[in-house]
XYZ file of C-alpha atoms in Angstrom:
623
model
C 16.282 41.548 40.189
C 13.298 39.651 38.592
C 12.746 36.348 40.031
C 11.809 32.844 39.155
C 9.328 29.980 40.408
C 9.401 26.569 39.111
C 5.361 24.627 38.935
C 5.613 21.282 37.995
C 1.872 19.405 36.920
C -0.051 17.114 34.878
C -2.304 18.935 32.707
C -5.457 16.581 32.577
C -7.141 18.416 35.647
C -7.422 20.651 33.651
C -10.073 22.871 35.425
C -8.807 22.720 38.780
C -5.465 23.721 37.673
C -6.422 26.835 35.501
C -8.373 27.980 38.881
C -4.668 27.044 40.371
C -2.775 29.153 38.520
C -5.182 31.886 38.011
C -5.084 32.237 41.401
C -0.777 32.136 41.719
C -1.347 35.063 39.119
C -3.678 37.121 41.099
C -0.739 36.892 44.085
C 2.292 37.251 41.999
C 1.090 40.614 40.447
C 3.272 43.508 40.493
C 5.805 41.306 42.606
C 8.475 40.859 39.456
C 8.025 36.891 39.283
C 7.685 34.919 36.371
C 6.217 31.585 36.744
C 7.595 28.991 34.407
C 5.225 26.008 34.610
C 6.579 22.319 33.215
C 3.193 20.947 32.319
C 2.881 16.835 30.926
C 0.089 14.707 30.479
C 0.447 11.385 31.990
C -2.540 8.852 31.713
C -2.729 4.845 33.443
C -4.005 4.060 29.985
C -0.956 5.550 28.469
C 1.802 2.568 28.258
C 5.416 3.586 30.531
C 6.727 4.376 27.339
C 4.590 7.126 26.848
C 4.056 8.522 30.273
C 8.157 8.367 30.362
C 7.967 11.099 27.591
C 5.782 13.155 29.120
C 7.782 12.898 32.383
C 10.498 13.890 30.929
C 9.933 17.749 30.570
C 9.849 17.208 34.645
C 14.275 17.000 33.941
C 14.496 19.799 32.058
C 15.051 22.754 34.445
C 17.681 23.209 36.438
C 16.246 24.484 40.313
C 19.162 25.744 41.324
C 18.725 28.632 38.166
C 15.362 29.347 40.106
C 14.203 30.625 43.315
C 11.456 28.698 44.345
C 9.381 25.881 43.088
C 5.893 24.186 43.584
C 5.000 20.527 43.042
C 0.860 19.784 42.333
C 1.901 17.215 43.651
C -1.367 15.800 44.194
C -2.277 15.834 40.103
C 0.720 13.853 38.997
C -1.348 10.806 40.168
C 2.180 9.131 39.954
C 4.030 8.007 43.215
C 7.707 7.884 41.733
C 7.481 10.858 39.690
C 6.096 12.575 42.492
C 9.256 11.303 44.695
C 11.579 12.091 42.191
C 10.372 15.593 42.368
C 10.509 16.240 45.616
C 14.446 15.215 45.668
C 14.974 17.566 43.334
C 13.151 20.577 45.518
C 15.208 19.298 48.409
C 18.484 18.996 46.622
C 18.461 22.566 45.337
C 18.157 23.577 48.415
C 15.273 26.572 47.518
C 11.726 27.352 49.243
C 9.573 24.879 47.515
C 5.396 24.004 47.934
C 4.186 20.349 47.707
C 0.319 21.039 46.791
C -1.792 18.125 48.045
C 0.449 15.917 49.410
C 2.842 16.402 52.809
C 6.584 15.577 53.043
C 9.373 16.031 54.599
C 11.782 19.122 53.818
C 8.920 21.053 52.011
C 5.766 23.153 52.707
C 2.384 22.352 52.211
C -0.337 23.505 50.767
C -3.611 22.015 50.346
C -7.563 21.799 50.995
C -9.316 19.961 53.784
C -11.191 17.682 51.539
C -12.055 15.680 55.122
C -14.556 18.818 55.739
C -16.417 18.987 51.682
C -16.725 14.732 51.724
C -18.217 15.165 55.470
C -21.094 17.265 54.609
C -21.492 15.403 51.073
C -21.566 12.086 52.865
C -23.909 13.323 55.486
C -26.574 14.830 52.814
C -26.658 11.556 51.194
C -27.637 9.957 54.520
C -29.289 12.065 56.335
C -31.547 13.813 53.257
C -31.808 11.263 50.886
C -31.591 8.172 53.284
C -28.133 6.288 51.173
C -27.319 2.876 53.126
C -25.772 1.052 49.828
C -22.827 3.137 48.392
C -20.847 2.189 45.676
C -17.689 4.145 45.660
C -16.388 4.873 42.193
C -12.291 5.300 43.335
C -9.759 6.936 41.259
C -6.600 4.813 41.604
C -5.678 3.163 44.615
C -2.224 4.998 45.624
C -3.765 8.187 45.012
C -4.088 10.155 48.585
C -6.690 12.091 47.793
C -9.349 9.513 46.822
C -8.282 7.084 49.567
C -9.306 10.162 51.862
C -12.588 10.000 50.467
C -13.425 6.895 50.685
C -12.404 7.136 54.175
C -14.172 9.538 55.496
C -17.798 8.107 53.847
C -16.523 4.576 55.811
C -16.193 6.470 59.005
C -19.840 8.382 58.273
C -21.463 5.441 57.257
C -20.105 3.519 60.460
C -21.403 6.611 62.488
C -24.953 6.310 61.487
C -24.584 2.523 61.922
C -24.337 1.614 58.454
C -22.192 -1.078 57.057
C -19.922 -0.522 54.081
C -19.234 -3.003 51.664
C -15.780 -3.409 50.572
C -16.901 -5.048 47.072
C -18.531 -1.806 46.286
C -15.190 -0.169 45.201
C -14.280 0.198 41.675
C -11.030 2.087 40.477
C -11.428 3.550 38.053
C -7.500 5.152 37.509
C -9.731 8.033 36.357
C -10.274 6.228 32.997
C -13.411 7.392 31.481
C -13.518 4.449 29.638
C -13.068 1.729 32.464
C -15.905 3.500 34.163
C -17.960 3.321 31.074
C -17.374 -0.420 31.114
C -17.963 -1.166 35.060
C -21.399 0.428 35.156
C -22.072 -0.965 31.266
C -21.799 -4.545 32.735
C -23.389 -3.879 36.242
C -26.561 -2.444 34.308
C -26.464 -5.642 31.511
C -25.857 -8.154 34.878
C -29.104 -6.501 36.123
C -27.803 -5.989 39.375
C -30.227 -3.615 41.657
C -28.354 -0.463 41.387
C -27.241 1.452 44.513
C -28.283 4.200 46.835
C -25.370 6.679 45.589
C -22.272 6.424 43.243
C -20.413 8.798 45.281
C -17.254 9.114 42.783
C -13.526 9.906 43.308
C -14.033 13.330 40.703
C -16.474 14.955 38.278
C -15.129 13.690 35.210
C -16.040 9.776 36.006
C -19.324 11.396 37.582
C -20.178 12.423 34.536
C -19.242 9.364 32.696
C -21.447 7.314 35.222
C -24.271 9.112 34.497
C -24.184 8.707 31.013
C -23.991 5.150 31.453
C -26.710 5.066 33.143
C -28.936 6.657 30.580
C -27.448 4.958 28.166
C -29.539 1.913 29.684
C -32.293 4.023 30.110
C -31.692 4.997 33.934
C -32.462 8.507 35.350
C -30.519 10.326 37.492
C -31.653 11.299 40.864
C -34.760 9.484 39.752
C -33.413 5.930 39.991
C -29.856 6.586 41.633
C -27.999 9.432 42.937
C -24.601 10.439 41.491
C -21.801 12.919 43.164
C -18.722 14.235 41.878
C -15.751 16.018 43.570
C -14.082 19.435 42.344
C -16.988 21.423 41.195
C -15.565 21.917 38.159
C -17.564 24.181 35.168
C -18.290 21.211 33.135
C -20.157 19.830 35.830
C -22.203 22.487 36.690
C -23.832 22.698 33.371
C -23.884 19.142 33.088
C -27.571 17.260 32.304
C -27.895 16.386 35.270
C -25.713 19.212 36.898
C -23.073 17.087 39.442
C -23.458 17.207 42.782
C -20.168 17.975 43.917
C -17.177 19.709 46.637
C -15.946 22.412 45.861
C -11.818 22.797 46.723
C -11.401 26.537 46.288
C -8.144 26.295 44.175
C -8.125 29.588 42.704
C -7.881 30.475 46.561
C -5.401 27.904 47.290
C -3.134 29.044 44.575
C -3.600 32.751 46.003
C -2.266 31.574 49.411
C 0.554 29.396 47.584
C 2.037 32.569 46.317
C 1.613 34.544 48.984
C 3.555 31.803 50.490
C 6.270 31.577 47.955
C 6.739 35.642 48.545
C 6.708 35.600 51.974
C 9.678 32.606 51.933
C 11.540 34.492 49.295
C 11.355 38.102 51.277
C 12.903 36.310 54.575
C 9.176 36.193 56.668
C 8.670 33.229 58.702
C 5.568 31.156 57.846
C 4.037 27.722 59.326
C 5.219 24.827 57.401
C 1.489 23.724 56.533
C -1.302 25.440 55.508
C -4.869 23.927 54.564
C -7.675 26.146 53.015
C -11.755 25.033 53.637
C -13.475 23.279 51.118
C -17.789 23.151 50.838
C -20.097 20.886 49.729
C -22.249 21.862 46.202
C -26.234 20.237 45.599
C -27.157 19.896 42.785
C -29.426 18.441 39.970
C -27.643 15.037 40.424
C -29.253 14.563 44.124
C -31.395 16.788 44.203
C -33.511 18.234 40.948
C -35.148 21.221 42.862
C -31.692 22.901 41.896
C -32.703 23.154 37.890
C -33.317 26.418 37.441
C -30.396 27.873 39.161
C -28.341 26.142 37.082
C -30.494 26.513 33.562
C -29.056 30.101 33.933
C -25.441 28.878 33.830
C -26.478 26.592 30.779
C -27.927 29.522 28.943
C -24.458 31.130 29.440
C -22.895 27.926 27.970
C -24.908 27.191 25.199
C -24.406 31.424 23.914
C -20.560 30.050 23.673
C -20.999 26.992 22.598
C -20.950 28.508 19.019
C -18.150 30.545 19.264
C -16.236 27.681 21.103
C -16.705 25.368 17.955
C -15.432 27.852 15.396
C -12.473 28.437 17.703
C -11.878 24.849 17.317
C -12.304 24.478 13.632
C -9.817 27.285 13.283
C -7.486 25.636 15.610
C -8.177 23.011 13.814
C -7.347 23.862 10.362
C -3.978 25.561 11.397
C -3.074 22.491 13.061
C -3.468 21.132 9.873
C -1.967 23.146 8.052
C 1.469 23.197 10.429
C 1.371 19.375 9.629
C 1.229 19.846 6.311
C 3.462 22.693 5.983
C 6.019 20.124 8.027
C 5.496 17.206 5.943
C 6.616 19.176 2.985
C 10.058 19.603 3.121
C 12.367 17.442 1.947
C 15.572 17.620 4.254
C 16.116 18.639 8.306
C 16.475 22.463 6.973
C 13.065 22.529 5.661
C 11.669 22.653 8.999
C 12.540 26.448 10.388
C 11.287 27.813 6.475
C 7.992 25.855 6.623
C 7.146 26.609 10.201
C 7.517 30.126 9.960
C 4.864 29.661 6.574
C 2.559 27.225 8.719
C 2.265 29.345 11.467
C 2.164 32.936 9.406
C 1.650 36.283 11.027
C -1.113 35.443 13.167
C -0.428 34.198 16.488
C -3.482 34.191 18.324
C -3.544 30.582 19.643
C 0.397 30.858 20.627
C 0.907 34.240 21.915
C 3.960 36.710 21.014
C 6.263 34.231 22.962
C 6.180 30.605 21.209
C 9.239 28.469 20.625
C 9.594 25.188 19.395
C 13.181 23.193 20.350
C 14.734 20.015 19.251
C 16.906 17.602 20.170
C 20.065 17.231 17.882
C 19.745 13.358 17.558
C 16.467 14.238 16.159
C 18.221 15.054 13.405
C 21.255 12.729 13.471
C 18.150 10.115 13.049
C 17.533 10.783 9.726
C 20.628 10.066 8.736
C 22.070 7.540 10.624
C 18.649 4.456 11.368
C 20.657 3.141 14.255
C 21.132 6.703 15.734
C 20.688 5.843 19.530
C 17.806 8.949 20.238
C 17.537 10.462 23.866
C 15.252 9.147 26.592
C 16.617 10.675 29.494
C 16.125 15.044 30.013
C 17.366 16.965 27.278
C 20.579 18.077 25.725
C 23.019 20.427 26.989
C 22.745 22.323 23.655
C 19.606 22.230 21.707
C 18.109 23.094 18.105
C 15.807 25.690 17.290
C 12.667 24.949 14.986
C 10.769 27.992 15.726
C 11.809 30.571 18.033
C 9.341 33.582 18.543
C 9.748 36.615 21.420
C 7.795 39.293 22.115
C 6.615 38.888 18.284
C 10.068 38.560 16.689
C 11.166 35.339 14.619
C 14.995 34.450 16.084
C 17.157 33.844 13.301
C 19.644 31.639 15.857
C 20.267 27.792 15.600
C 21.234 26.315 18.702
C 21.250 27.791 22.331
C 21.794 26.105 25.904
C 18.662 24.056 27.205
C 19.852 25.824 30.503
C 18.293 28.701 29.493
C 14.872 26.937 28.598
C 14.089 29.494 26.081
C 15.727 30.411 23.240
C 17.062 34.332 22.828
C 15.110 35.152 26.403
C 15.575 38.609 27.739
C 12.900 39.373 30.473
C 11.438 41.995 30.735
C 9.934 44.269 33.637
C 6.430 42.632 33.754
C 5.323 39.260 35.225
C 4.841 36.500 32.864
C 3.878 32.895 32.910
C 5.437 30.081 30.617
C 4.345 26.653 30.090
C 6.558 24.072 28.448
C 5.507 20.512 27.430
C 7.279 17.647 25.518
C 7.438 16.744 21.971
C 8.129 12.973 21.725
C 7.166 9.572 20.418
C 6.476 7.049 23.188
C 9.547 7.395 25.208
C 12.059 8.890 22.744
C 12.615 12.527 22.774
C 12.228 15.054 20.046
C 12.250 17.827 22.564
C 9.559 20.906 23.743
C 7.725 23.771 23.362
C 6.775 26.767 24.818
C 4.120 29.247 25.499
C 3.268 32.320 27.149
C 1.000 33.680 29.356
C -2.099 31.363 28.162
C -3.595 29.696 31.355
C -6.946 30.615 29.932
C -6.816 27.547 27.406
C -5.594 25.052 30.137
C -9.114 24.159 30.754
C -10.198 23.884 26.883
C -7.862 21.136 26.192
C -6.060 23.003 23.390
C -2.362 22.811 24.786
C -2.662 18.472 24.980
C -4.572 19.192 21.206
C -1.543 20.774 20.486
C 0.994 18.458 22.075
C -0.419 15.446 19.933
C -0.672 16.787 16.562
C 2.811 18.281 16.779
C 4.353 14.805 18.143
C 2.547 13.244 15.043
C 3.722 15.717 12.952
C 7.137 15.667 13.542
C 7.240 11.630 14.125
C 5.971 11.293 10.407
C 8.409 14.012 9.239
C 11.347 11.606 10.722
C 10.082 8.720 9.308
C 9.336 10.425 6.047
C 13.272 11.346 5.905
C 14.725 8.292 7.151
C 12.543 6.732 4.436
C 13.401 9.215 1.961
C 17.287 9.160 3.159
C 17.127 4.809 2.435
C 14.945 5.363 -0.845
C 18.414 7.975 -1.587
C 21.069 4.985 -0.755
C 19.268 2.412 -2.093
C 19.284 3.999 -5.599
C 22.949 5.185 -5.288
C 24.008 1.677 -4.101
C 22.254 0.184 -7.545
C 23.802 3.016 -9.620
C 27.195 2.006 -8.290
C 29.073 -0.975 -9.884
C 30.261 -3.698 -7.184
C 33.628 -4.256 -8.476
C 34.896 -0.928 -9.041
C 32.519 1.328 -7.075
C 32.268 3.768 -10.263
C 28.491 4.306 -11.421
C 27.057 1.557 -13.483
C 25.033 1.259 -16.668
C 21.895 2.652 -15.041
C 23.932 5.435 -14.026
C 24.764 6.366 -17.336
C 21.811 6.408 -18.930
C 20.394 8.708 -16.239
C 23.420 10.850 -17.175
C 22.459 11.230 -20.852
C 18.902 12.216 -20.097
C 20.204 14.755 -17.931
C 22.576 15.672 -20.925
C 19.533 15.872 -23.700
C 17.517 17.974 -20.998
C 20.695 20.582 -21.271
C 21.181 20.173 -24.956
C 17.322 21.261 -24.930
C 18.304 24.581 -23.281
C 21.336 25.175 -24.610
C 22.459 23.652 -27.588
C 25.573 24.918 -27.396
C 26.937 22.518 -24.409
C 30.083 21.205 -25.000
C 31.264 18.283 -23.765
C 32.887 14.908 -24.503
C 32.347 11.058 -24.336
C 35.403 9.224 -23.690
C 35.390 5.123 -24.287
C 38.046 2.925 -22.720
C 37.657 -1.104 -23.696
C 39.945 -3.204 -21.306
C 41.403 -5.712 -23.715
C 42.245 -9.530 -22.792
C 40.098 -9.752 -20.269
C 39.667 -13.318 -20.772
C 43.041 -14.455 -21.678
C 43.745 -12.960 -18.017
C 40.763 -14.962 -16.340
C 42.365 -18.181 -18.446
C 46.101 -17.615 -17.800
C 46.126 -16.305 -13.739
C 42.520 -16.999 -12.614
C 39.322 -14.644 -12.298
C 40.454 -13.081 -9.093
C 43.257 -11.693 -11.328
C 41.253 -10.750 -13.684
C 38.887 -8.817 -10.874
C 42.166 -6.481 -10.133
C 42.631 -5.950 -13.558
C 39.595 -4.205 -13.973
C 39.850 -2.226 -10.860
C 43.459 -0.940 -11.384
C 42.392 0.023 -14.969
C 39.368 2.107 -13.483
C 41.650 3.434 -10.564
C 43.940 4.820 -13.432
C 40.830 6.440 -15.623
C 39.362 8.221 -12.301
C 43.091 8.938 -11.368
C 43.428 10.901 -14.875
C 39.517 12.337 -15.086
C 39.407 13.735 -11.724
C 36.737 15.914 -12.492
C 34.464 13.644 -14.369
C 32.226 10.885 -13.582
C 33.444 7.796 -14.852
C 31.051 4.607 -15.600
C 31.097 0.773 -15.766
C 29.211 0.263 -18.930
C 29.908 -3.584 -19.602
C 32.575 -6.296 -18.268
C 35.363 -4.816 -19.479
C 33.969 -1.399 -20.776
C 34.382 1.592 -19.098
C 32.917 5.498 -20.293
C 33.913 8.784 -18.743
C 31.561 12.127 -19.554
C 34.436 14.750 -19.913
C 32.842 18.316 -18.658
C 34.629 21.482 -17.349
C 38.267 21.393 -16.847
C 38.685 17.581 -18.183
C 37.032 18.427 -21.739
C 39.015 21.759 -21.692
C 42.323 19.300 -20.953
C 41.434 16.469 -23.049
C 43.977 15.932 -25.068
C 46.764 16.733 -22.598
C 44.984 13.961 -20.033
C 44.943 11.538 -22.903
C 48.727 12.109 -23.645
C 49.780 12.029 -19.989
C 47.766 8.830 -19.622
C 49.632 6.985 -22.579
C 52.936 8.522 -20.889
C 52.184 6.763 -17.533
C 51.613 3.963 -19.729
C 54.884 3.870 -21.752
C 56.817 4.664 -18.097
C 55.419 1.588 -16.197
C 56.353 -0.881 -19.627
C 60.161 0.113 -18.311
C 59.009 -1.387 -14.828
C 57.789 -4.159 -15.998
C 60.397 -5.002 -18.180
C 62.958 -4.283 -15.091
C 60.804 -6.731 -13.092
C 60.563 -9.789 -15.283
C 64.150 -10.498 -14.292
C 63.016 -11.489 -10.982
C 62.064 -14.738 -10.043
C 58.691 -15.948 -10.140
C 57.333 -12.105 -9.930
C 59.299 -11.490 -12.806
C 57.767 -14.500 -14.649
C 54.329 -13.578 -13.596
C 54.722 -9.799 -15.376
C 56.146 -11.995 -18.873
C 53.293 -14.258 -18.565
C 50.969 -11.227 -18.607
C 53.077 -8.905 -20.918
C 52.936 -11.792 -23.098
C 48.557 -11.777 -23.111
C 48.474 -8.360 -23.072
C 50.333 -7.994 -26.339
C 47.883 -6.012 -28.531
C 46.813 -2.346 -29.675
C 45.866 -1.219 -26.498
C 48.860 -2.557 -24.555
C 49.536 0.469 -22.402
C 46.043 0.035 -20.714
C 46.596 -3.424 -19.748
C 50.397 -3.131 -18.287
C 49.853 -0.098 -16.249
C 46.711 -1.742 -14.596
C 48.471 -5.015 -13.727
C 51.488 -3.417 -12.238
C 49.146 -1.137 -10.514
C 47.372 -3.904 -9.175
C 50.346 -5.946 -7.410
């Protein structure tokens, strides 16, 4: 029977977690695994609103349904999230890996960064003769980067140098809170250090172009290092200086791991893989033309890079677009299947797109309470592609995490992120077998336009959906709740626009005038006269079922007789005056009653007249 492995990770190290699961690929093949990877993007510039929606595709699966699971644990960056996984593993009671980060009741994985920072810490001293270090931190839970900085404290205190503690600036991998710090160290004109020797490559990178930016050169006037090695800092200007932490081979071992667990074979509860030490431009410049060879490579894709972007680009577009367009919660399945088309080459022959029924419910009801919390029990399908056929279904259980799954005899890898607006979820989607554009940024690129997309879509309805009630509440008369002047003259355009096309349309205009109206304000007060009105309407719509009925003036009332009531006209009309005639014995029977009976004189007496029927039947209607 095919099995199942849970990864949970944040997708922002990007690199290092392609090389990751490249290398759980590699391992996995031919074993009848699929890999289904619950990917979010977290940031500590994000507010907790937003990072709560991304963490929430972390609640979606099930792990008892699987048979294993991973945590990088050590890329989620956040402590409670990171906890709350690691219950789960241990609740569900399966083999589960904790990448980067060691506790209790689960196996580790991870690379002996102490060995990489060792040798990069002694090159700096010992080659390049760094005493003042300023240590550009990531964020200061984060285990990783603490370990760095301790092992260049211990170095430096080995060669008798003294660390400062003021030289340590997190930067909660922000590029642009590194930008700043070095922006105002450079304008405070303070002598600039030895070495930034910096928590990763990314704010590496950033510091360096900082620096030029006030016309420093690096190695020339300081020396920068990175950690991770990752591609865009080897072809870098200046290429970073930086550790290597052989993922691709630590997620090779992590699967051997995971099969060895799941086939019964006893392994060591920890297992840490070597990492080395890189030179490069950024220390030392003799390494250019090593790495100009590498750039050449870059710069021949560069090109074909940008056009993949500009088509990406344009059908991102056009999916917004395409969902923008309709005008009701239906729309959506038609107008994705147009947006996206027949080519799939950015989202595979497996790509579904799932929503949350109070998405929906929104629309209609503003106050709708939406969910914050993991997902519904039963969700809606938007788009549901597999294996390159377009489901035709509606719902299906968010159990099985994708919708009209049937696996097949081949291994396959499937990443799902969250659709959402701050913490509010819309719900997911999900892709297949596409690792290779981790580490272009396309799947966050993706993530953002279709949370805009479908939070302007909502908005659009529920705007759309008020614009609707707030003309039917000013078609509708207060009083009676029939339609109202406007109403009607809506009504005859719509009338001349089918005389226009058919001049043979037969219908007919019935005119009801309430008489006494006033005499009934004078004799028994207006609130009287306010039931009067109603009960007369009540008994129109009671005898035009099938017809509209309008409130043309104050005691004026129109019906548009169409269908079975024009057909029936004069047989409504004669049943109408019958009711009438029928309720005069009532009244009559009632006036010998007391002060009810005197009442029904006093207003037999005003409603004396032509139209006398009308007025009786609606005032015994009314009391």
């Amino acid at each position: 029977m095919k099995k199942k492995i849970a990864v949970f990770a944040s997708g922002w190290a990007s690199q290092i977690l392609s090389q990751y699961l490249f290398g759980i690929k590699k391992s996995l093949d031919g074993k009848l695994i699929d890999t289904y990877i619950f990917m979010c993007y977290p940031s500590w510039a994000s507010t907790e609103k937003e990072r709560h929606g991304e963490f929430n595709i972390l609640r979606l699966p099930h792990l008892e349904d699987f048979d294993a699971a991973i945590v990088v644990a050590n890329g989620l960056e956040f402590n409670n999230e990171i906890e709350f996984l690691f219950n789960k593993c241990r609740k569900a009671g399966i083999p589960s890996i904790s990448v980067g980060i060691k506790t209790e009741g689960l196996y580790y994985v991870g690379v002996d960064n102490k060995i990489g920072m060792k040798d990069l810490c002694e090159h700096l001293i010992n080659k390049h003769k760094a005493k003042d270090i300023l240590f550009m931190a990531g964020s200061e839970d984060n285990a990783d980067s603490n370990m760095r900085l301790q092992v260049l404290k211990e170095t430096m205190l080995e060669h008798n140098l003294s660390f400062d503690e003021e030289k340590i600036f997190y930067t909660n991998w922000e590029n642009a809170k590194t930008t700043a710090f070095v922006d105002k160290w450079c304008k405070e004109g303070k002598k600039l250090p030895d070495a930034f020797v910096c928590g990763n490559d990314g704010v590496a990178m950033n510091v360096c172009l900082a620096l030029q930016e006030h016309g420093y050169s690096v190695p020339k006037d300081t020396i920068v290092t990175g950690f991770d090695n990752t591609y865009d800092a080897r072809v870098f200007d200046p290429s970073i200086s930086s550790v290597d932490q052989n993922y691709e081979l630590l997620g090779i071992e992590s699967g051997k791991l995971i099969c060895d667990l799941l086939n019964g074979v006893k392994r060591e509860k920890e297992l840490e893989i070597p990492c080395r030490f890189f030179e490069s431009e950024s220390c030392c410049s003799s390494k250019a033309e090593e790495i100009n060879i590498l750039r050449r490579d870059h710069c021949r894709d560069s090109y074909k890079l940008k056009s993949e972007d500009t088509l990406l680009d344009r059908k991102l577009n056009k999916i917004e677009r395409m969902i923008l367009l309709g005008k009701c919660y239906d729309d959506i399945r038609v107008n994705l299947i147009t947006a996206l088309g027949s080519e799939f080459n950015y989202e595979g022959d497996s790509f579904h797109i799932v929503l949350e029924p109070s998405f929906e419910l929104s629309i209609i009801h503003s106050n709708m309470q939406m969910r914050t919390e993991g997902y519904s029990t039963v969700m809606q399908i938007a788009f549901s592609m597999e294996k390159g056929f377009i489901s035709k279904s509606d719902v299906f259980s968010s159990r099985t995490l994708i919708p009209d799954h049937n696996p097949d005899n081949k291994e396959h890898m499937y990443i799902f992120i969250p659709i959402h607006n701050e913490d509010i979820s819309f719900g997911y989607f999900v892709m297949c077998d596409c690792i290779s554009r981790i580490d272009s940024h396309f799947l966050p690129k993706y993530q953002q336009r279709l949370n805009i997309a479908f939070e302007r879509y909502r908005q659009k309805l529920g705007l759309d959906e008020l614009n609707r009630r707030l003309i039917e509440i000013n078609r509708i008369d207060a009083l009676t709740h029939v339609k109202n002047r406007m109403a009607f003259e809506t009504k005859l355009q719509e009338l001349s626009a089918e005389i226009q096309v058919d001049k043979k349309q037969k219908f007919a205009i019935a005119m009801f005038d309430v008489n006494n109206l006033k005499k009934i304000n004078d004799v028994l007060g207006h609130n009287a006269g306010d039931t009067y009105i109603i009960n007369a309407c009540r008994l129109i719509c009671h005898t035009f079922v099938h017809s509209p009925v309008y409130r043309i003036g104050g005691d004026e009332f129109l019906s548009v007789l169409q269908g079975a009531d024009y057909q029936n006209r004069k047989k409504l009309i004669s049943n109408l005056i019958f009711l009438g005639l029928s309720i005069v014995l009532l009244i009559t029977l009632a006036c010998s009653f007391g002060e009810i009976g005197e009442i029904f004189a006093a207003v037999g007496k005003v409603g004396q007249g032509e139209n006398w029927p009308f007025f009786i039947i609606a005032i015994v209607l009314c009391l």
